[in-house]
Tab-separated table of C-alpha atoms in Angstrom:
chain	number	residue	atom	x	y	z
A	215	MET	CA	69.540	-74.307	-146.262
A	216	LYS	CA	68.374	-76.461	-149.308
A	217	ALA	CA	67.124	-79.358	-147.223
A	218	ARG	CA	65.090	-76.834	-145.129
A	219	GLU	CA	63.739	-75.434	-148.413
A	220	ARG	CA	62.749	-78.956	-149.591
A	221	TYR	CA	61.263	-79.642	-146.217
A	222	ALA	CA	59.098	-76.563	-146.124
A	223	ALA	CA	58.061	-77.156	-149.692
A	224	ASP	CA	56.585	-80.672	-148.831
A	225	PRO	CA	56.749	-81.508	-145.295
A	226	LYS	CA	54.488	-84.665	-145.562
A	227	ALA	CA	56.680	-86.132	-148.296
A	228	ASN	CA	59.876	-85.562	-146.350
A	229	LEU	CA	58.422	-87.220	-143.300
A	230	GLU	CA	57.463	-90.225	-145.263
A	231	TYR	CA	60.879	-90.273	-146.766
A	232	GLN	CA	62.604	-90.418	-143.268
A	233	ARG	CA	60.259	-93.016	-142.169
A	234	LYS	CA	61.255	-95.391	-145.060
A	235	ARG	CA	64.793	-94.530	-144.441
A	236	ARG	CA	64.636	-95.292	-140.780
A	237	ARG	CA	62.868	-98.723	-141.537
A	238	ALA	CA	65.435	-99.700	-143.962
A	239	GLN	CA	68.356	-98.811	-141.479
A	240	ARG	CA	66.536	-100.749	-138.675
A	241	ALA	CA	66.122	-103.801	-141.108
A	242	ALA	CA	69.746	-103.710	-142.364
A	243	ASP	CA	71.342	-103.376	-139.043
A	244	PRO	CA	68.995	-103.569	-135.796
A	245	GLU	CA	71.825	-103.307	-133.172
A	246	GLY	CA	73.500	-100.372	-134.943
A	247	TYR	CA	70.233	-98.695	-135.397
A	248	ARG	CA	69.341	-98.940	-131.690
A	249	GLU	CA	72.656	-97.810	-130.548
A	250	ALA	CA	72.791	-94.805	-133.054
A	251	LYS	CA	69.254	-93.788	-131.810
A	252	LYS	CA	70.438	-94.079	-128.200
A	253	GLN	CA	73.382	-91.911	-128.820
A	254	ARG	CA	71.079	-89.298	-130.695
A	255	ASN	CA	68.779	-89.299	-127.630
A	256	LYS	CA	71.353	-88.822	-125.131
A	257	ARG	CA	72.917	-85.950	-127.132
A	258	TRP	CA	69.576	-84.220	-127.122
A	259	ARG	CA	69.074	-84.829	-123.500
A	260	ASP	CA	72.529	-83.471	-122.618
A	261	SER	CA	71.899	-80.244	-124.720
A	262	HIS	CA	68.399	-79.678	-123.192
A	263	LYS	CA	69.153	-80.778	-119.617
A	264	ASP	CA	68.133	-77.730	-117.926
A	265	GLU	CA	64.766	-77.379	-119.849
A	266	GLN	CA	63.935	-81.167	-119.166
A	267	ASN	CA	64.685	-80.840	-115.492
A	268	ALA	CA	62.614	-77.721	-115.196
A	269	LYS	CA	59.671	-79.665	-116.989
A	270	LEU	CA	60.138	-82.512	-114.421
A	271	ARG	CA	60.255	-80.221	-111.423
A	272	ALA	CA	57.008	-78.581	-112.510
A	273	LYS	CA	55.407	-81.842	-113.255
A	274	HIS	CA	56.364	-83.181	-109.648
A	275	ARG	CA	55.384	-79.958	-108.180
A	276	ASP	CA	51.735	-80.152	-109.579
A	277	ASN	CA	51.289	-83.822	-108.939
A	278	PRO	CA	53.837	-85.201	-106.391
A	279	GLU	CA	52.043	-88.276	-105.596
A	280	ILE	CA	53.293	-90.098	-108.681
A	281	LYS	CA	56.957	-89.575	-107.812
A	282	ARG	CA	56.206	-90.175	-104.191
A	283	ALA	CA	54.712	-93.505	-104.787
A	284	ALA	CA	57.392	-94.493	-107.301
A	285	ALA	CA	59.975	-93.724	-104.529
A	286	GLU	CA	58.073	-95.710	-101.889
A	287	ARG	CA	57.993	-98.684	-104.296
A	288	TYR	CA	61.838	-98.449	-104.864
A	289	TYR	CA	62.502	-98.038	-101.277
A	290	ALA	CA	60.553	-100.967	-100.403
A	291	GLU	CA	62.299	-103.100	-102.968
A	292	HIS	CA	65.986	-101.586	-102.503
A	293	GLY	CA	65.856	-100.418	-98.889
A	294	ASP	CA	69.077	-102.118	-97.998
A	295	GLU	CA	70.926	-100.565	-100.892
A	296	VAL	CA	69.482	-96.988	-100.253
A	297	ARG	CA	70.497	-97.249	-96.583
A	298	GLU	CA	74.095	-98.619	-97.428
A	299	ARG	CA	74.449	-95.588	-99.887
A	300	ARG	CA	73.409	-93.156	-97.288
A	301	ARG	CA	75.791	-94.512	-94.808
A	302	ALA	CA	78.670	-94.603	-97.304
A	303	TYR	CA	78.063	-91.072	-98.391
A	304	TYR	CA	77.845	-89.851	-94.585
A	305	TRP	CA	81.225	-91.382	-93.617
A	306	ALA	CA	82.747	-90.177	-97.045
A	307	ASN	CA	81.615	-86.680	-96.156
A	308	ARG	CA	81.317	-86.781	-92.352
A	309	GLU	CA	82.827	-83.321	-91.600
A	310	LYS	CA	80.513	-81.755	-94.140
A	311	GLN	CA	77.603	-83.229	-92.669
A	312	LEU	CA	78.579	-82.370	-89.058
A	313	GLU	CA	78.949	-78.800	-90.021
A	314	LYS	CA	75.549	-78.693	-91.720
A	315	GLN	CA	73.992	-80.106	-88.554
A	316	ARG	CA	75.895	-77.358	-86.523
A	317	LEU	CA	74.791	-74.591	-88.774
A	318	TRP	CA	71.139	-75.858	-88.626
A	319	ARG	CA	71.063	-76.170	-84.794
A	320	ALA	CA	72.644	-72.786	-84.352
A	321	ARG	CA	69.805	-71.254	-86.838
A	322	GLU	CA	66.975	-72.802	-84.924
A	323	LYS	CA	68.553	-71.719	-81.554
A	324	ARG	CA	68.518	-68.274	-82.807
A	325	ARG	CA	65.146	-68.520	-84.263
A	326	ARG	CA	63.859	-69.604	-80.669
A	327	GLU	CA	65.745	-66.909	-78.895
A	328	LEU	CA	64.210	-64.212	-81.210
A	329	GLY	CA	60.676	-65.788	-80.503
A	330	LEU	CA	60.170	-66.767	-84.156
A	331	PRO	CA	58.063	-69.835	-85.076
A	332	PRO	CA	59.478	-72.974	-86.462
A	333	ARG	CA	60.108	-73.046	-90.116
A	334	ARG	CA	57.570	-75.164	-91.778
A	335	LEU	CA	57.772	-75.159	-95.464
A	336	HIS	CA	55.610	-77.569	-97.830
A	337	ARG	CA	55.134	-77.590	-101.407
A	338	LEU	CA	51.953	-76.545	-103.021
A	339	THR	CA	50.024	-77.966	-106.230
A	340	ALA	CA	49.174	-75.816	-109.204
A	341	SER	CA	45.631	-75.654	-108.073
A	342	GLU	CA	46.602	-74.580	-104.583
A	343	ARG	CA	48.946	-71.866	-106.067
A	344	ALA	CA	46.220	-70.601	-108.190
A	345	ALA	CA	43.767	-70.270	-105.420
A	346	ASN	CA	46.163	-68.584	-103.293
A	347	ALA	CA	47.036	-66.010	-105.893
A	348	SER	CA	43.386	-65.380	-106.596
A	349	ALA	CA	42.639	-64.821	-102.913
A	350	ALA	CA	45.629	-62.387	-102.747
A	351	ASP	CA	44.351	-60.437	-105.657
A	352	GLU	CA	40.865	-60.407	-104.321
A	353	PHE	CA	42.155	-59.216	-100.864
A	354	PHE	CA	44.533	-56.526	-102.266
A	355	THR	CA	42.634	-55.078	-105.074
A	356	ARG	CA	39.146	-54.897	-103.591
A	357	PRO	CA	37.947	-51.302	-102.601
A	358	ARG	CA	37.962	-50.361	-98.956
A	359	THR	CA	35.076	-49.143	-97.174
A	360	PRO	CA	35.120	-45.697	-95.295
A	361	ASP	CA	35.232	-47.624	-91.908
A	362	GLU	CA	38.080	-49.750	-92.933
A	363	VAL	CA	40.011	-46.646	-94.086
A	364	LYS	CA	39.294	-44.975	-90.784
A	365	ALA	CA	40.516	-47.901	-88.931
A	366	ILE	CA	43.726	-48.215	-90.960
A	367	ARG	CA	44.531	-44.378	-90.225
A	368	ARG	CA	43.861	-44.873	-86.534
A	369	GLU	CA	46.490	-47.593	-86.217
A	370	PRO	CA	49.298	-46.503	-84.070
A	371	LYS	CA	52.485	-45.562	-86.027
A	372	THR	CA	56.069	-46.467	-85.051
A	373	SER	CA	57.864	-43.688	-83.188
A	374	ALA	CA	61.204	-42.397	-84.480
A	375	ARG	CA	62.975	-43.706	-81.368
A	376	GLU	CA	61.707	-47.370	-81.939
A	377	LEU	CA	62.501	-47.229	-85.622
A	378	ALA	CA	65.916	-45.977	-84.898
A	379	ARG	CA	66.361	-48.842	-82.256
A	380	TRP	CA	65.128	-51.475	-84.782
A	381	ASN	CA	67.647	-50.261	-87.537
A	382	ARG	CA	70.381	-50.514	-84.901
A	383	SER	CA	69.392	-54.076	-83.879
A	384	SER	CA	69.034	-55.058	-87.533
A	385	ALA	CA	72.431	-53.769	-88.506
A	386	ARG	CA	73.964	-55.762	-85.449
A	387	ALA	CA	72.079	-58.939	-86.477
A	388	ARG	CA	73.249	-58.601	-90.054
A	389	LEU	CA	76.852	-58.175	-88.886
A	390	ALA	CA	76.617	-61.153	-86.614
A	391	ALA	CA	75.019	-63.399	-89.411
A	392	GLY	CA	77.861	-62.298	-91.578
A	393	ILE	CA	80.466	-63.186	-88.993
A	394	ASP	CA	78.922	-66.587	-88.349
A	395	ALA	CA	78.722	-67.301	-92.065
A	396	ASP	CA	82.025	-66.223	-93.002
A	397	SER	CA	85.160	-68.300	-92.220
A	398	ASP	CA	87.266	-65.332	-91.830
A	399	ALA	CA	85.801	-63.407	-88.876
A	400	ILE	CA	87.800	-60.203	-89.468
A	401	ARG	CA	86.364	-59.645	-93.076
A	402	PRO	CA	82.767	-58.512	-91.957
A	403	VAL	CA	84.186	-56.226	-89.394
A	404	MET	CA	86.653	-54.723	-91.880
A	405	ALA	CA	83.766	-54.172	-94.422
A	406	SER	CA	81.715	-52.477	-91.717
A	407	ARG	CA	84.634	-50.105	-90.871
A	408	ARG	CA	85.207	-49.504	-94.567
A	409	ARG	CA	81.484	-48.586	-94.880
A	410	GLU	CA	81.838	-46.237	-91.997
A	411	SER	CA	84.724	-44.411	-93.348
A	412	GLU	CA	82.924	-44.175	-96.773
A	413	ARG	CA	79.915	-42.493	-94.786
A	414	GLU	CA	82.192	-40.145	-93.078
A	415	ALA	CA	84.097	-39.169	-96.277
A	416	ALA	CA	80.698	-38.628	-98.018
A	417	ALA	CA	79.636	-36.477	-95.082
A	418	ARG	CA	82.882	-34.639	-95.235
A	419	ARG	CA	82.509	-33.996	-98.952
A	420	LYS	CA	79.052	-32.675	-98.454
A	421	ARG	CA	80.216	-30.194	-95.754
A	422	GLU	CA	83.038	-28.957	-97.991
A	423	ALA	CA	80.655	-28.435	-100.803
A	424	ALA	CA	78.213	-26.598	-98.683
A	425	ALA	CA	81.051	-24.319	-97.480
A	426	ALA	CA	82.306	-23.837	-100.968
A	427	GLU	CA	78.815	-22.707	-102.193
A	428	ALA	CA	78.328	-20.387	-99.204
A	429	ALA	CA	81.632	-18.745	-100.002
A	430	ARG	CA	80.516	-18.427	-103.677
A	431	MET	CA	77.233	-16.682	-102.545
A	432	ASP	CA	79.201	-14.301	-100.292
A	433	ALA	CA	81.449	-13.374	-103.253
A	434	ILE	CA	78.548	-12.608	-105.546
A	435	ALA	CA	76.770	-10.663	-102.658
A	436	ARG	CA	80.064	-8.683	-102.270
A	437	GLU	CA	80.407	-8.039	-106.073
A	438	ILE	CA	76.784	-6.618	-106.158
A	439	ASN	CA	77.247	-4.509	-103.101
A	440	ASP	CA	80.511	-3.001	-104.683
A	441	ARG	CA	78.423	-2.098	-107.816
A	442	LEU	CA	75.829	-0.288	-106.057
A	443	ARG	CA	77.956	1.359	-103.487
A	444	HIS	CA	78.296	5.202	-103.577
A	445	GLU	CA	81.327	5.381	-101.540
A	446	PRO	CA	84.449	3.327	-101.400
A	447	ARG	CA	84.518	0.405	-99.125
A	448	ARG	CA	86.530	1.181	-96.047
A	449	SER	CA	89.655	-1.041	-95.315
A	450	PRO	CA	89.065	-3.551	-92.439
A	451	THR	CA	92.202	-2.018	-90.504
A	452	THR	CA	90.898	1.529	-90.795
A	453	ARG	CA	89.251	2.490	-87.338
A	454	ARG	CA	86.733	5.232	-87.079
A	455	ARG	CA	87.612	8.090	-84.981
A	456	PRO	CA	85.340	8.493	-81.746
A	457	VAL	CA	83.004	11.286	-82.195
A	458	ARG	CA	83.435	13.959	-79.508
A	459	ARG	CA	80.289	15.319	-78.123
A	460	ALA	CA	80.062	18.728	-76.577
A	461	THR	CA	79.862	18.657	-72.869
A	462	PRO	CA	76.841	20.523	-71.484
A	463	PRO	CA	77.766	23.129	-68.876
A	464	SER	CA	77.427	22.119	-65.185
A	465	THR	CA	74.607	23.265	-63.257
A	466	SER	CA	75.905	22.334	-59.820
A	467	GLY	CA	76.076	24.952	-57.212
A	468	GLY	CA	79.313	27.051	-56.762
A	469	LEU	CA	80.719	30.483	-57.649
A	470	SER	CA	78.687	32.406	-60.166
A	471	LEU	CA	79.408	35.524	-62.274
């Protein structure tokens, strides 16, 4: 804390003191000074590795030609060594490399079966990214004309039947992808069955809650009915006696008084 306070009180004097001290150390022991400086730099790089790697990636992304030219020069001078290292790595990890190739072929085959275009990814420079972002902002934020709004509203909408079929096919595709990616083929199936049982349990709880709510409302209605009733409620076992109606006299022909 005191050293920081002294440095903050007079930064220029402290920097000059540090320069003199380093010059004296370098003059007294040049080899020891270089080794100590090398170790200090290494400790700093190790503690700031992620930050430095991010800076290097951003620098290469903005201007990839520098690294590409350096890689070409190195390969031209050490091509045999590079090829030998690649062969040694392949044979040391042959099963892993074969599995990676198999997964790539299966992915590309599925892409072709679905009618998707080939995957073509390339890096963009900072100027290209800025131009793309500006074009996207201009496209999505500009006001639409009445004719464009009418054209958008006239576009056909997806029917419920097609949307349901798409959801089913998507669920099957996700399940198939999970089975292919998982070494244990039973685990995705069990997860799907568990999700199905959870959905059924949720639906059952919802039905029970609805039935309980209906019973509660019936009880409230019965209580209000009992309060407003003038006559006691009849027992459900009590049966009404049939009302006997007077039989009208017969007007058919016959003996008369």
